[in-house]
Short mmCIF file of C-alpha atoms and ligand atoms in Angstrom, two decimals:
data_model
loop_
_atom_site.label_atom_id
_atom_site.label_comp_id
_atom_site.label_asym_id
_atom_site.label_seq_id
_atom_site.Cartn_x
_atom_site.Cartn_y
_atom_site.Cartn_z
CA UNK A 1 0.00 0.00 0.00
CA UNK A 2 1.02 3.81 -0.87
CA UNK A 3 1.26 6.24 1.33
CA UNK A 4 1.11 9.97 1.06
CA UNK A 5 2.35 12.18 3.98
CA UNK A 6 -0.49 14.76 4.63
CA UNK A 7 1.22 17.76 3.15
CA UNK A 8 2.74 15.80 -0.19
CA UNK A 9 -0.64 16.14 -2.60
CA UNK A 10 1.24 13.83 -5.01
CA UNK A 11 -1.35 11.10 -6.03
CA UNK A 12 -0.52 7.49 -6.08
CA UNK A 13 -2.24 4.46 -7.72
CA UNK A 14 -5.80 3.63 -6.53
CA UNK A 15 -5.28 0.31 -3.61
CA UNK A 16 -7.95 -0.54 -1.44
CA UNK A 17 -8.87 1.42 1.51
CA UNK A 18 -8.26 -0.25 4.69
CA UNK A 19 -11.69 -1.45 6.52
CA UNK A 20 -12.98 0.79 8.89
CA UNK A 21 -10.72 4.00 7.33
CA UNK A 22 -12.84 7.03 6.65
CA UNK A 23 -12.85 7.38 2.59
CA UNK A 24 -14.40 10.71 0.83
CA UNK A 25 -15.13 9.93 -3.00
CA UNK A 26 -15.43 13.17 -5.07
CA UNK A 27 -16.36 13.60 -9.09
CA UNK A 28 -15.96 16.54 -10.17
CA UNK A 29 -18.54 18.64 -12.98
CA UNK A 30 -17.40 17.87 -16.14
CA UNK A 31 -14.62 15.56 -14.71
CA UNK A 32 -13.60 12.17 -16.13
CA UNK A 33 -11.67 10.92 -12.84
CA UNK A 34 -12.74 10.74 -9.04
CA UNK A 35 -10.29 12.12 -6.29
CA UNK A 36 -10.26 9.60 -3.38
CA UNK A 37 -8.92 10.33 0.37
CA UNK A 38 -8.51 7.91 3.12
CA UNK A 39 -7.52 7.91 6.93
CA UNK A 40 -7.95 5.83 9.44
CA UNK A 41 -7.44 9.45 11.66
CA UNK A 42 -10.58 11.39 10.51
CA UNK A 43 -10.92 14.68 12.97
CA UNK A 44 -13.64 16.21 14.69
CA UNK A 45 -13.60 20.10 14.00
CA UNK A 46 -15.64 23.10 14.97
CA UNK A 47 -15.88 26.23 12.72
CA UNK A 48 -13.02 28.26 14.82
CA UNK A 49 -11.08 25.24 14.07
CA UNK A 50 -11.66 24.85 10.32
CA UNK A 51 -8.45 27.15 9.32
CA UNK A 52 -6.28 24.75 10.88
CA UNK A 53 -6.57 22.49 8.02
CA UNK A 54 -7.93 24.53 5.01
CA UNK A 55 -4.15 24.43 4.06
CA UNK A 56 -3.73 20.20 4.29
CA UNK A 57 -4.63 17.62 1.46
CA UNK A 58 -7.43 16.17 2.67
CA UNK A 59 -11.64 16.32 2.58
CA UNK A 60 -13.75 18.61 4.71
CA UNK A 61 -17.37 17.85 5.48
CA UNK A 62 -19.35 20.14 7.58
CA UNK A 63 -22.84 19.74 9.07
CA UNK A 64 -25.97 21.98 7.74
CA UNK A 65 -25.66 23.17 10.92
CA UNK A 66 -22.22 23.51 12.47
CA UNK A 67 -22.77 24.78 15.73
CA UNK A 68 -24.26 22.28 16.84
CA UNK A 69 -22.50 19.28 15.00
CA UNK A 70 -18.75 18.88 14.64
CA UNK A 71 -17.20 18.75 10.81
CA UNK A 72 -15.21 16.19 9.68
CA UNK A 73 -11.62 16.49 8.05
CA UNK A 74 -10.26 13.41 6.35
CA UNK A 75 -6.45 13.78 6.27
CA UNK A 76 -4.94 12.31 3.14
CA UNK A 77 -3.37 9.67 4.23
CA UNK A 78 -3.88 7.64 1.18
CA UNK A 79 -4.62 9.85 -1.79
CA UNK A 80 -5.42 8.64 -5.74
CA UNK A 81 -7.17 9.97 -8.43
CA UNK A 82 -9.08 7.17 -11.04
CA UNK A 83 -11.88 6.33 -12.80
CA UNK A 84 -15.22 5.61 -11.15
CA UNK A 85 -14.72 1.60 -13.03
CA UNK A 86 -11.11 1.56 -11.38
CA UNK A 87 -12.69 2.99 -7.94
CA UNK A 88 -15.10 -0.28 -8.09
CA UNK A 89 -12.22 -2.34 -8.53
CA UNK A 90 -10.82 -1.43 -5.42
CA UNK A 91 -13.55 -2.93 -3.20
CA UNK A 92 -14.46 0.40 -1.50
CA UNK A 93 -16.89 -0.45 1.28
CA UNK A 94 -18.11 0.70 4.28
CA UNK A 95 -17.61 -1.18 7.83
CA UNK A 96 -21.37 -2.44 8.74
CA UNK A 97 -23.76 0.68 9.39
CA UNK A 98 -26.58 1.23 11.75
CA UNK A 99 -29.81 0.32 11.00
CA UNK A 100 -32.42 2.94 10.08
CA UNK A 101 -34.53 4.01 13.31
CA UNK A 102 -36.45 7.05 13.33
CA UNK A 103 -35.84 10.71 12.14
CA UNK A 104 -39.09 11.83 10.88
CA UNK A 105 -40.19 10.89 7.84
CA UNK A 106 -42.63 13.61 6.34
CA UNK A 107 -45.63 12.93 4.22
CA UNK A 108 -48.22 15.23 2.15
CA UNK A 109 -49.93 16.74 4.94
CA UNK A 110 -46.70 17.34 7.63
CA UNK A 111 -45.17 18.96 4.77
CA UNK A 112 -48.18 21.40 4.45
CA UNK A 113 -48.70 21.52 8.13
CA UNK A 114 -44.86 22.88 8.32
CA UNK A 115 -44.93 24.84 5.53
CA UNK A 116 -47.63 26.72 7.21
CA UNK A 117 -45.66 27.25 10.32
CA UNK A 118 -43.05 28.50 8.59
CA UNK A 119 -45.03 31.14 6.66
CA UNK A 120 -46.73 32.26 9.94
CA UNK A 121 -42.84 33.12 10.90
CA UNK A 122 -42.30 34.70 7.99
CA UNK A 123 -45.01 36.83 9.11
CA UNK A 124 -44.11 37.50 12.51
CA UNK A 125 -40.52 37.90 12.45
CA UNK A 126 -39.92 39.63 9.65
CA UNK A 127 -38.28 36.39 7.66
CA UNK A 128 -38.22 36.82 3.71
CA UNK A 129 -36.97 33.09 3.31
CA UNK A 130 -36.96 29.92 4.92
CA UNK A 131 -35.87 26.50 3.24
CA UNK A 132 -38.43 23.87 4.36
CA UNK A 133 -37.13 20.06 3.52
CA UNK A 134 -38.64 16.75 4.09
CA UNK A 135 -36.76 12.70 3.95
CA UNK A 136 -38.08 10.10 1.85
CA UNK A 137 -36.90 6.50 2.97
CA UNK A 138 -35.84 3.83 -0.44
CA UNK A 139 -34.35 0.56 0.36
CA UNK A 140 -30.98 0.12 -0.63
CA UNK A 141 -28.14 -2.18 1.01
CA UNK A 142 -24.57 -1.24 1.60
CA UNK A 143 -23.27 -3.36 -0.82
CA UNK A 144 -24.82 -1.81 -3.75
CA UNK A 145 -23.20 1.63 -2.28
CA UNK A 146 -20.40 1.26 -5.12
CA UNK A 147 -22.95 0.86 -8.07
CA UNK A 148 -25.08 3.41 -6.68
CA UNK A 149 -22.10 5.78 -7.11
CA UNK A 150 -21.10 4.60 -10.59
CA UNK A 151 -24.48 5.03 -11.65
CA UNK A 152 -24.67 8.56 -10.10
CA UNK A 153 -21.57 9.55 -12.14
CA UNK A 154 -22.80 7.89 -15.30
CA UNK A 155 -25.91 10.17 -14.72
CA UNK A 156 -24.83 13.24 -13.70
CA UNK A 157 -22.04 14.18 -15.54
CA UNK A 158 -22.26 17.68 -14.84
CA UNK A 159 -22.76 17.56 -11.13
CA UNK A 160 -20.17 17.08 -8.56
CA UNK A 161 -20.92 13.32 -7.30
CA UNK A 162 -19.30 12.85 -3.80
CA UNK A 163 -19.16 9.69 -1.39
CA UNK A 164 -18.14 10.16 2.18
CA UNK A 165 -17.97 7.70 5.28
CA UNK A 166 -16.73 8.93 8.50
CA UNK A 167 -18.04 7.05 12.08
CA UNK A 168 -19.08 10.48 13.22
CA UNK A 169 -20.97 11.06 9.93
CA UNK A 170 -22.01 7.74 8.80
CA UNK A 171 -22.21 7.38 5.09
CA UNK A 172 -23.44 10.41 2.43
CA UNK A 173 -23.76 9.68 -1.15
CA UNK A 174 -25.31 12.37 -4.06
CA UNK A 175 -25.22 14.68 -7.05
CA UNK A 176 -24.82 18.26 -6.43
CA UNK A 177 -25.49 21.03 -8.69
CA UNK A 178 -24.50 23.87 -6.31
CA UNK A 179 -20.74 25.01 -5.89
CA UNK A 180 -20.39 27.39 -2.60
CA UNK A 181 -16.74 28.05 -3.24
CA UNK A 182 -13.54 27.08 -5.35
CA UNK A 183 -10.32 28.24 -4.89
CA UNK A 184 -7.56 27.54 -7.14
CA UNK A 185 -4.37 29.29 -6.24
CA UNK A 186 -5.84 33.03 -5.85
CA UNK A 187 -8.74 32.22 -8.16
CA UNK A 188 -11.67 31.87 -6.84
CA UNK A 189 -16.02 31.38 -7.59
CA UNK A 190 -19.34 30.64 -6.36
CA UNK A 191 -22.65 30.73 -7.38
CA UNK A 192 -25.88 31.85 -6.50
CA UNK A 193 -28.00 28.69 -7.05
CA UNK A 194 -32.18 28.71 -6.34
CA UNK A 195 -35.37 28.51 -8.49
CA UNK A 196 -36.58 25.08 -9.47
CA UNK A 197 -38.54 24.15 -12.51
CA UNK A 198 -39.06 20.74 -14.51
CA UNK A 199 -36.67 20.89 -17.27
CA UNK A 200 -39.58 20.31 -19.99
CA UNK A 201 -39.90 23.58 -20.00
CA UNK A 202 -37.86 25.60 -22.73
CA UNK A 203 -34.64 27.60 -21.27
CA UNK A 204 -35.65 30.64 -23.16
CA UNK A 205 -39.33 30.36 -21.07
CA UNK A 206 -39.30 33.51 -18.62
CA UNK A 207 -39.08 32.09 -14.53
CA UNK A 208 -41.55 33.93 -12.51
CA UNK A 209 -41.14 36.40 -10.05
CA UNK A 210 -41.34 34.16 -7.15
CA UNK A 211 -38.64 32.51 -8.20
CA UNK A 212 -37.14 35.62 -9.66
CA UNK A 213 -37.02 37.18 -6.44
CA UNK A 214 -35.84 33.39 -4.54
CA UNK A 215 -32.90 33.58 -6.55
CA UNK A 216 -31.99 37.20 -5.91
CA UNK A 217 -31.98 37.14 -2.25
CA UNK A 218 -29.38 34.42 -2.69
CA UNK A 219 -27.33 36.76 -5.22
CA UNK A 220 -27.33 39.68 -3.10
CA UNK A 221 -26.63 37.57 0.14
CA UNK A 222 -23.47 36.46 -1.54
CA UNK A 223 -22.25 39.69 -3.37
CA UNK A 224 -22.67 41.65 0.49
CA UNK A 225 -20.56 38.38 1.85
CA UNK A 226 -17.96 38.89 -1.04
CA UNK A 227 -18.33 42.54 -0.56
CA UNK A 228 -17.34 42.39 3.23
CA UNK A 229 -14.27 40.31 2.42
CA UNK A 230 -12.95 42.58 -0.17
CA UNK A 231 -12.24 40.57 -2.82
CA UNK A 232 -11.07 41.59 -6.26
CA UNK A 233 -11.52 41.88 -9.45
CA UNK A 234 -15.22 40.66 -8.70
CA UNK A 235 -17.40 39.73 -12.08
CA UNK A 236 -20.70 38.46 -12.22
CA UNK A 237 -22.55 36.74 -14.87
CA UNK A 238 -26.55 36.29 -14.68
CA UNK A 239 -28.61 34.65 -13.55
CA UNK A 240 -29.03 32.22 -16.65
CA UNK A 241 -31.11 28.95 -17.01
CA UNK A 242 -28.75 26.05 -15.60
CA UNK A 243 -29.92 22.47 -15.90
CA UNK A 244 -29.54 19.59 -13.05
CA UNK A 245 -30.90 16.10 -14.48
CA UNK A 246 -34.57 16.84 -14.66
CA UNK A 247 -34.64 19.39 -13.14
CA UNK A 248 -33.43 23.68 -13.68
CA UNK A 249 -32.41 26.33 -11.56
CA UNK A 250 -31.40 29.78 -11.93
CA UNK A 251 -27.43 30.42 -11.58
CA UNK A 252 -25.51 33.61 -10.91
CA UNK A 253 -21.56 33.08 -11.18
CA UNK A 254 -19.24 35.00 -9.22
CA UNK A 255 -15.44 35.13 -10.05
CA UNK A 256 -13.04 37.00 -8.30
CA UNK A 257 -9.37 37.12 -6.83
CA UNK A 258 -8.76 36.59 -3.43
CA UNK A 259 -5.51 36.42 -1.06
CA UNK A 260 -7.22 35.16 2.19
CA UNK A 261 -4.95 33.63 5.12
CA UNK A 262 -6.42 29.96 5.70
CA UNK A 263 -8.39 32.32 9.07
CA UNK A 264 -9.70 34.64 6.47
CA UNK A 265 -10.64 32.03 4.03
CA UNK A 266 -12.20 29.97 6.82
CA UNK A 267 -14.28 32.73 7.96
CA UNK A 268 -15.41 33.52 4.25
CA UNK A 269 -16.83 30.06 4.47
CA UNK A 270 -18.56 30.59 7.84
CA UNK A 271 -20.16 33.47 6.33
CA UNK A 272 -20.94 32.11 3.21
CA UNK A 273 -22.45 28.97 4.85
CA UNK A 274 -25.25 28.29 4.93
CA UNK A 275 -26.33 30.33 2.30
CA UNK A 276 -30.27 31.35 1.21
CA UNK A 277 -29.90 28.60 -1.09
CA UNK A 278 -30.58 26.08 2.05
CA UNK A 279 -31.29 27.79 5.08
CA UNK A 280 -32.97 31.63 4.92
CA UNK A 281 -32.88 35.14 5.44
CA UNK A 282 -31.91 36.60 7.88
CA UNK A 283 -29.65 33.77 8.42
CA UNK A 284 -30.04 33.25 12.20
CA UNK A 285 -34.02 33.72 12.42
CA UNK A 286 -34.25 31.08 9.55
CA UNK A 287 -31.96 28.44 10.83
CA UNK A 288 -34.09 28.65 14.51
CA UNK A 289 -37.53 28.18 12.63
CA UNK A 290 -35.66 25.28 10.74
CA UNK A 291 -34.72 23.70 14.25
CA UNK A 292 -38.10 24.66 15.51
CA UNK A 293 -40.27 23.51 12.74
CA UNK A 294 -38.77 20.67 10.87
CA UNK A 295 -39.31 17.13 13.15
CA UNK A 296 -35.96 15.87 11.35
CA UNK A 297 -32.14 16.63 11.75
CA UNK A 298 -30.51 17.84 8.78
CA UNK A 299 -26.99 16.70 10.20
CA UNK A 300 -24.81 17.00 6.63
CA UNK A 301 -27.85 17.82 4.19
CA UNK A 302 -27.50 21.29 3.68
CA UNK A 303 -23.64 21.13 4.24
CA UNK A 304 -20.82 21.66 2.28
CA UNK A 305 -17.94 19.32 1.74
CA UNK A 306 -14.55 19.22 -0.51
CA UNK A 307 -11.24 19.33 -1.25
CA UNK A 308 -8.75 21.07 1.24
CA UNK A 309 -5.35 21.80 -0.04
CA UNK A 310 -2.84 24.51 -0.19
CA UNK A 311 -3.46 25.29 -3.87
CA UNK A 312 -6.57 23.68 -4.75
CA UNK A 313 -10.20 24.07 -2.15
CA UNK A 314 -13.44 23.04 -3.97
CA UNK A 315 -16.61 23.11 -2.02
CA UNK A 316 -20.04 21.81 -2.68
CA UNK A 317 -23.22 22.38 -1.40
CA UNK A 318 -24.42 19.14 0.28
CA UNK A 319 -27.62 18.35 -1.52
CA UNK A 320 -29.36 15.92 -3.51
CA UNK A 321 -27.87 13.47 -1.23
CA UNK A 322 -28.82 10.67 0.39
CA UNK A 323 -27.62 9.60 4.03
CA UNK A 324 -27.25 5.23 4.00
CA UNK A 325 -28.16 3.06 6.35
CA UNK A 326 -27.44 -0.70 6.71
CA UNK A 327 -30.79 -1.45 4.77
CA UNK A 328 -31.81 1.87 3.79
CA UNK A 329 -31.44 5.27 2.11
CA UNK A 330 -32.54 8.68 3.01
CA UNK A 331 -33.10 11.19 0.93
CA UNK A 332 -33.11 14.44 1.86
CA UNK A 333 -34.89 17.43 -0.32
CA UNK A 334 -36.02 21.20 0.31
CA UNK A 335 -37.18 23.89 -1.16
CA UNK A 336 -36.92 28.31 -0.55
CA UNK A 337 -40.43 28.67 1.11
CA UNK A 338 -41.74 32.47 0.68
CA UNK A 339 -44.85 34.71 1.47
CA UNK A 340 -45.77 34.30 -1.63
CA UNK A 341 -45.78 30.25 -1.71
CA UNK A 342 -48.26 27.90 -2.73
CA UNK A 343 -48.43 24.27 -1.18
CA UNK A 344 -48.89 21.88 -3.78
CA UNK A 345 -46.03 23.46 -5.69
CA UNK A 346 -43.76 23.55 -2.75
CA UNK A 347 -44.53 19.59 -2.24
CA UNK A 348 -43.90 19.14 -6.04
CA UNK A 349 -40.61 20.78 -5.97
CA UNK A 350 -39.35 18.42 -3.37
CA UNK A 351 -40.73 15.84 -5.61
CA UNK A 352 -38.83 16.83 -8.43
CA UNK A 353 -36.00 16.90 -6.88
CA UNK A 354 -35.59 13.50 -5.32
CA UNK A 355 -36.18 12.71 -9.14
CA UNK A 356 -32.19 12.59 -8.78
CA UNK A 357 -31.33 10.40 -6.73
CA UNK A 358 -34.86 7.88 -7.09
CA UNK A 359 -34.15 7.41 -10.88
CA UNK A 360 -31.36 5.67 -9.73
CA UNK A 361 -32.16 3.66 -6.52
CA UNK A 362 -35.32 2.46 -8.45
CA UNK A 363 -33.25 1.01 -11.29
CA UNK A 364 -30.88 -1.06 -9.05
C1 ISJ B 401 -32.52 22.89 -0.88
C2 ISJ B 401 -32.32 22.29 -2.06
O1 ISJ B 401 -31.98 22.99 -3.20
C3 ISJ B 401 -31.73 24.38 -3.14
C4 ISJ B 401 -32.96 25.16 -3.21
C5 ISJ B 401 -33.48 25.56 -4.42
C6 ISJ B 401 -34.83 26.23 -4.49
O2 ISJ B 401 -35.41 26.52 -3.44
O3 ISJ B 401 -35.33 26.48 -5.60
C7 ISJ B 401 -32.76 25.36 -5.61
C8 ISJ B 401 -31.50 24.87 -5.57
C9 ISJ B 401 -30.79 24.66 -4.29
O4 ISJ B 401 -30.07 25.79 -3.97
C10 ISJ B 401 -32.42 20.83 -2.23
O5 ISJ B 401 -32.19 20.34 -3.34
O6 ISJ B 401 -32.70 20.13 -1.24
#
């Protein structure tokens, strides 16, 4: 077995990952070959603590809500980069995981029944957003985890498709659409990433102004964020019409340069996170009516997780992703709940968008 000292990112060939090591799978957009880390040292972090290893090779996974639950950083201990057939080769597995047992699971009517108690708080305290999400349960078995992933990759070519096992985490498998922040060298973008619409409909079709206005907050969140950290050389382009599977959403891009000491760069990220896109506005209000409202834990749905390096951070937004158990899958999905939302189309939103990750469990 190969292996690479923590601060030497040179890769080595793919070998299998020691049972019971913590492993982090990630495929990037566009990307032909997955980057794989593995320890058998994962570490418990809280967001002070994040800087300290911003800077390392490794993978950092943080909770939707990281106050309250500790990220994960996966040291790379054993480092490769191959493709997804050459990852299956390998034998990549978890050790045995729990069996489901509980966190709510949220039908028709709890979903309306919540989404009313969050627009009653949108009333009262002043809230212009909240993201309201639901789990759906699917059977699936650990040891179809691997096809599930090569399936995901041969479906979503243009999402970033990430594994990651920790025993503080459990196991997280999906496609995301939504970058919150890459950073290569001094180079840096994000995105402002909301709206949802079936992709039948025609790119050129105008949005409406609910989601319009959805998709704004987020832009405006993030260019005040980007603002307060003085970056440079700032552009932005749209938003435009971006596709994700079956689904579109509307996309501002955000480039810019940025010289940020790993503190400065980790509290971008504590700013940043969690964006409009998942949790509200004002942040703080909307994250207490999320804890007060929705009977599940979001633990890493609504996170971010990626790539730490010195030259090279890329961050995702933890959704459509699915949380395994030893028999089971979760799927968690949400949607930017507004004054000016209707039920129904909230409920078929979240619908739409476990599209993902069902067109794929159901064809196992
Ligand atoms: C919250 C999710 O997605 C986010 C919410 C969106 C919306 O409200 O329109 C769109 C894209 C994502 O930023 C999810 O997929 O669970």
């Amino acid at each position: 077995m190969t292996f690479v000292s923590h601060n030497n990112e040179n890769k080595s060939q793919p070998t299998a990952i020691p049972s019971g090591w913590s492993f982090a799978c990630q495929r990037r957009p566009g990307a032909e070959r997955v980057r794989v880390v593995a320890s058998p040292a994962a570490q418990a972090l809280t967001p002070p603590e994040w800087h300290t290893v911003l800077d390392r090779a490794g993978y950092l996974t943080v909770p939707f809500d990281a106050q309250q639950e500790a990220s994960v950083w996966i040291p790379a201990d054993q480092c490769f980069e191959c493709t997804v057939d050459e990852l299956i080769q390998t034998g990549i597995m978890p050790p045995p995981l729990p069996s489901f047992s509980g966190n709510a699971i949220m039908d028709a009517s709890t979903h309306r029944h919540c989404l009313e108690q969050m627009m009653a708080q949108i009333d009262k305290n002043h809230l212009t957003k909240v993201i309201l999400s639901r789990i759906l349960p699917h059977p699936a078995t650990i040891d179809q985890a691997a096809d599930i992933y090569h399936r995901l990759c041969a479906a979503y070519p243009q999402a970033c498709v990430y594994w990651f096992y920790t025993p503080r985490s459990g196991m997280w498998m999906g496609a995301t659409p939504e970058l919150l922040l890459r950073g290569h060298r001094h180079d840096y973008q994000t995105v402002a990433l909301a709206g949802t619409r079936s992709s039948d409909v025609p790119p050129s079709h105008p949005w409406n102004a609910k989601e319009l206005e959805e998709q704004a907050l987020v832009s405006r969140f993030i260019h005040g964020i980007l603002g307060h950290h003085a970056v440079d050389d700032l552009q932005v382009k749209g938003p435009f019409t971006a596709g994700a599977g079956s689904i579109s959403h509307l996309k501002t891009e955000f480039t810019f340069t940025h010289r940020p000491s790993a503190q400065g760069l980790a509290r971008l990220l504590a700013d940043l996170h969690p964006t409009p896109a998942v949790c509200g506005l004002p942040k703080h209000e909307a994250l207490a009516a999320i804890h007060a409202i929705e009977p599940h834990q979001r633990h890493f749905y609504g996170g971010f997780q990626g790539e730490t390096g010195h030259d090279r951070r890329e961050f995702y937004v933890t959704i459509r992703c699915m949380q395994h158990f030893s028999d089971q899958a979760l799927i968690y999905v949400g949607g930017g709940i507004t004054r000016d939302s209707v039920a129904e189309d909230e409920w078929t939103e979240t619908e739409l968008k476990a599209r993902t990750l069902l067109a794929v469990l159901k064809n196992m």
